[in-house]
mmCIF file of C-alpha atoms in Angstrom:
data_model
loop_
_atom_site.group_PDB
_atom_site.id
_atom_site.type_symbol
_atom_site.label_atom_id
_atom_site.label_comp_id
_atom_site.label_asym_id
_atom_site.label_seq_id
_atom_site.Cartn_x
_atom_site.Cartn_y
_atom_site.Cartn_z
ATOM 1 C CA HIS A 186 -13.126 44.082 40.658
ATOM 2 C CA PHE A 187 -9.616 44.566 40.255
ATOM 3 C CA ARG A 188 -6.522 46.251 41.678
ATOM 4 C CA PRO A 189 -3.006 46.689 40.811
ATOM 5 C CA TYR A 190 -0.137 46.658 43.238
ATOM 6 C CA ALA A 191 3.154 48.178 42.519
ATOM 7 C CA GLY A 192 6.477 46.230 43.347
ATOM 8 C CA SER A 193 8.716 43.778 41.794
ATOM 9 C CA PRO A 194 7.189 41.986 40.263
ATOM 10 C CA PRO A 195 3.829 43.917 39.770
ATOM 11 C CA SER A 196 0.856 41.886 41.056
ATOM 12 C CA LEU A 197 -3.018 42.298 40.312
ATOM 13 C CA LEU A 198 -5.841 41.413 42.688
ATOM 14 C CA MET A 199 -8.509 40.168 40.505
ATOM 15 C CA LEU A 200 -12.125 39.168 41.513
ATOM 16 C CA TRP A 201 -14.804 37.813 39.360
ATOM 17 C CA GLU A 202 -17.630 35.523 40.481
ATOM 18 C CA ALA A 203 -19.069 34.957 37.067
ATOM 19 C CA LEU A 204 -17.294 31.697 36.853
ATOM 20 C CA HIS A 205 -18.830 30.233 40.144
ATOM 21 C CA ALA A 206 -21.954 31.494 40.718
ATOM 22 C CA ASP A 207 -23.471 27.794 40.429
ATOM 23 C CA VAL A 208 -20.836 26.300 43.086
ATOM 24 C CA HIS A 209 -22.644 25.281 46.239
ATOM 25 C CA VAL A 210 -21.242 26.580 49.581
ATOM 26 C CA THR A 211 -21.254 23.799 52.111
ATOM 27 C CA THR A 212 -22.141 23.948 55.738
ATOM 28 C CA PRO A 213 -19.817 25.001 57.125
ATOM 29 C CA PRO A 214 -18.073 26.473 54.251
ATOM 30 C CA ALA A 215 -14.734 24.559 53.096
ATOM 31 C CA PRO A 216 -11.465 26.366 54.405
ATOM 32 C CA THR A 217 -10.370 26.383 50.793
ATOM 33 C CA PRO A 218 -13.303 27.497 48.166
ATOM 34 C CA PHE A 219 -13.581 25.482 44.933
ATOM 35 C CA LEU A 220 -12.487 27.305 41.909
ATOM 36 C CA ARG A 221 -13.178 26.161 38.735
ATOM 37 C CA ASN A 222 -9.643 25.138 37.514
ATOM 38 C CA GLU A 223 -6.265 26.319 36.842
ATOM 39 C CA LEU A 224 -7.309 28.494 33.924
ATOM 40 C CA TYR A 225 -9.274 30.780 36.519
ATOM 41 C CA PRO A 226 -6.765 33.620 36.403
ATOM 42 C CA GLU A 227 -5.998 33.642 32.943
ATOM 43 C CA LEU A 228 -9.779 33.550 32.123
ATOM 44 C CA VAL A 229 -10.409 36.899 34.501
ATOM 45 C CA LEU A 230 -7.370 38.510 33.282
ATOM 46 C CA ARG A 231 -8.704 38.368 29.531
ATOM 47 C CA ALA A 232 -12.014 39.148 30.552
ATOM 48 C CA LEU A 233 -11.041 42.003 32.461
ATOM 49 C CA SER A 234 -8.838 43.163 29.679
ATOM 50 C CA LYS A 235 -11.720 43.605 27.351
ATOM 51 C CA MET A 236 -13.007 46.170 29.616
ATOM 52 C CA VAL A 237 -10.040 47.947 30.857
ATOM 53 C CA PRO A 238 -7.486 47.851 27.856
ATOM 54 C CA ARG A 239 -4.398 48.644 29.844
ATOM 55 C CA LEU A 240 -4.591 45.107 31.461
ATOM 56 C CA ALA A 241 -3.547 43.837 28.232
ATOM 57 C CA ASP A 242 0.121 44.857 29.588
ATOM 58 C CA TYR A 243 0.169 41.685 31.567
ATOM 59 C CA PHE A 244 0.196 39.755 28.101
ATOM 60 C CA SER A 245 3.466 39.262 26.232
ATOM 61 C CA ASP A 246 3.531 40.078 22.587
ATOM 62 C CA ASP A 247 2.524 36.567 21.522
ATOM 63 C CA GLY A 248 -0.401 36.760 23.711
ATOM 64 C CA THR A 249 0.674 34.778 26.498
ATOM 65 C CA ILE A 250 0.418 35.959 29.960
ATOM 66 C CA SER A 251 3.835 37.681 31.344
ATOM 67 C CA ALA A 252 2.890 37.275 34.922
ATOM 68 C CA SER A 253 2.803 34.575 37.425
ATOM 69 C CA PHE A 254 -0.273 33.740 39.229
ATOM 70 C CA ALA A 255 -1.429 32.908 42.903
ATOM 71 C CA ILE A 256 -4.952 31.647 43.141
ATOM 72 C CA ASP A 257 -6.819 32.427 46.269
ATOM 73 C CA GLY A 258 -10.381 32.363 47.123
ATOM 74 C CA GLY A 259 -13.270 33.546 49.514
ATOM 75 C CA TYR A 260 -17.076 33.590 49.981
ATOM 76 C CA TYR A 261 -19.506 36.301 49.278
ATOM 77 C CA THR A 262 -21.845 36.683 52.383
ATOM 78 C CA LYS A 263 -25.207 37.339 51.145
ATOM 79 C CA THR A 264 -28.622 36.892 52.536
ATOM 80 C CA PRO A 265 -31.471 35.018 50.226
ATOM 81 C CA ASP A 266 -32.992 38.366 49.536
ATOM 82 C CA ASN A 267 -29.295 39.661 48.500
ATOM 83 C CA LEU A 268 -30.069 42.691 50.584
ATOM 84 C CA PRO A 269 -27.385 43.593 53.455
ATOM 85 C CA LEU A 270 -27.920 43.119 57.312
ATOM 86 C CA ILE A 271 -27.482 46.822 58.880
ATOM 87 C CA GLY A 272 -28.811 47.731 62.382
ATOM 88 C CA PRO A 273 -29.538 46.069 65.836
ATOM 89 C CA VAL A 274 -28.823 42.578 66.454
ATOM 90 C CA PRO A 275 -32.187 40.946 67.240
ATOM 91 C CA GLY A 276 -32.191 39.056 70.306
ATOM 92 C CA ALA A 277 -28.720 40.438 71.166
ATOM 93 C CA PRO A 278 -27.702 42.830 74.498
ATOM 94 C CA ALA A 279 -28.608 46.448 73.965
ATOM 95 C CA GLY A 280 -25.913 47.919 71.812
ATOM 96 C CA ALA A 281 -25.129 45.047 69.580
ATOM 97 C CA PHE A 282 -25.043 45.936 65.824
ATOM 98 C CA MET A 283 -24.327 44.463 62.713
ATOM 99 C CA CYS A 284 -23.248 45.427 59.303
ATOM 100 C CA ALA A 285 -22.818 42.160 57.295
ATOM 101 C CA ALA A 286 -23.892 40.515 53.988
ATOM 102 C CA LEU A 287 -22.940 43.100 51.559
ATOM 103 C CA SER A 288 -23.094 40.546 48.744
ATOM 104 C CA GLY A 289 -19.799 41.351 47.122
ATOM 105 C CA TYR A 290 -20.342 45.048 47.203
ATOM 106 C CA GLY A 291 -18.456 45.733 50.482
ATOM 107 C CA VAL A 292 -15.857 47.973 48.922
ATOM 108 C CA MET A 293 -18.108 50.079 47.110
ATOM 109 C CA ALA A 294 -21.100 50.015 49.568
ATOM 110 C CA ALA A 295 -18.934 50.474 52.591
ATOM 111 C CA ASN A 296 -19.212 54.324 53.008
ATOM 112 C CA ALA A 297 -23.073 54.163 53.036
ATOM 113 C CA ALA A 298 -23.544 50.885 55.145
ATOM 114 C CA GLY A 299 -21.246 52.554 57.676
ATOM 115 C CA GLU A 300 -22.982 55.821 57.398
ATOM 116 C CA LEU A 301 -26.442 53.702 58.143
ATOM 117 C CA LEU A 302 -24.785 51.709 60.811
ATOM 118 C CA ALA A 303 -23.469 54.952 62.405
ATOM 119 C CA LYS A 304 -27.023 56.642 62.327
ATOM 120 C CA HIS A 305 -28.375 53.259 64.139
ATOM 121 C CA VAL A 306 -25.450 53.658 66.980
ATOM 122 C CA ALA A 307 -26.095 57.230 67.414
ATOM 123 C CA ASN A 308 -30.014 56.585 67.548
ATOM 124 C CA GLU A 309 -30.141 59.570 64.772
ATOM 125 C CA PRO A 310 -33.081 59.572 62.153
ATOM 126 C CA LEU A 311 -32.908 56.899 59.534
ATOM 127 C CA PRO A 312 -33.464 57.181 55.839
ATOM 128 C CA ASN A 313 -37.099 56.285 55.282
ATOM 129 C CA GLN A 314 -36.372 55.213 51.579
ATOM 130 C CA TYR A 315 -34.396 51.916 52.425
ATOM 131 C CA ALA A 316 -33.290 51.665 56.138
ATOM 132 C CA THR A 317 -35.920 49.137 57.220
ATOM 133 C CA ASP A 318 -35.312 47.058 54.488
ATOM 134 C CA PHE A 319 -31.920 46.045 55.712
ATOM 135 C CA LEU A 320 -32.776 45.662 59.227
ATOM 136 C CA PRO A 321 -31.698 42.044 60.425
ATOM 137 C CA GLU A 322 -35.046 41.519 62.216
ATOM 138 C CA ARG A 323 -36.632 41.196 59.116
ATOM 139 C CA TRP A 324 -35.666 37.344 59.082
ATOM 140 C CA LEU A 325 -37.769 37.147 62.138
ATOM 141 C CA ARG A 326 -40.825 37.588 60.283
ATOM 142 C CA ALA A 327 -42.291 34.325 59.189
ATOM 143 C CA GLN A 328 -44.458 35.965 56.475
ATOM 144 C CA TYR A 329 -41.206 37.552 55.032
ATOM 145 C CA CYS A 330 -39.199 34.940 54.909
ATOM 146 C CA ASP A 331 -42.311 32.791 53.119
ATOM 147 C CA GLN A 332 -42.355 35.662 50.769
ATOM 148 C CA VAL A 333 -38.594 35.460 50.007
ATOM 149 C CA GLN A 334 -38.842 31.626 49.619
ATOM 150 C CA GLY A 335 -41.746 31.754 47.391
ATOM 151 C CA GLY A 336 -40.257 34.553 45.109
ATOM 152 C CA SER A 337 -42.544 37.452 45.778
ATOM 153 C CA VAL A 338 -39.853 39.725 47.393
ATOM 154 C CA ALA A 339 -37.755 41.328 44.730
ATOM 155 C CA LYS A 340 -34.282 40.585 45.209
ATOM 156 C CA GLY A 341 -31.725 43.513 46.194
ATOM 157 C CA PHE A 342 -28.314 43.607 45.220
ATOM 158 C CA GLN A 343 -27.376 41.229 42.220
ATOM 159 C CA ILE A 344 -23.690 39.476 41.760
#
C-alpha cells in the first residue's frame, strides 16, 4: 500500500508487511513496533518501484534515494482465522456492535464492512453468503476455536 502526498518536500506513505510477517507481537503490544532495520524504507521503496515504475522518481540518476525517510509502524489487527469481526458484540448491552480485525485490508474493505455493519445496526436482512462468518460470536463456540486451532478451518484474508 502506498500513497503520495504533495508538498515541499513531497512525501510518500508506504506500507509493506512482507518483511515483518514473522515478528511476534507481545501482549500488550510494544508502543513502538519492531522494524527490521534502518533499511526498511529503502527496501519498501525499491520493491514497490518494481510494481509501480513512477516510484522510481524518488531515486536520483545514480540510483541513490533522493528523499528523506521517517519510519513509523503499527500493527495489523487480525483474528486467528483471518476473518474480520463484524456484528453485535457478544455479552455487551444491546446496541453494541463492532467492525474490527480487517487484517490489513481496512482501506480496501471499509465500504463493504461498513455496509454490513449498517445492516446489523438497522436490523436489515444480511447477505447469506458470508455475514455469519464474520460474527464476533463465532469465538464463543468451542468447536469453532478447536477447528481453527487444529487447522481445519480455511483461513480468510491473507496478508
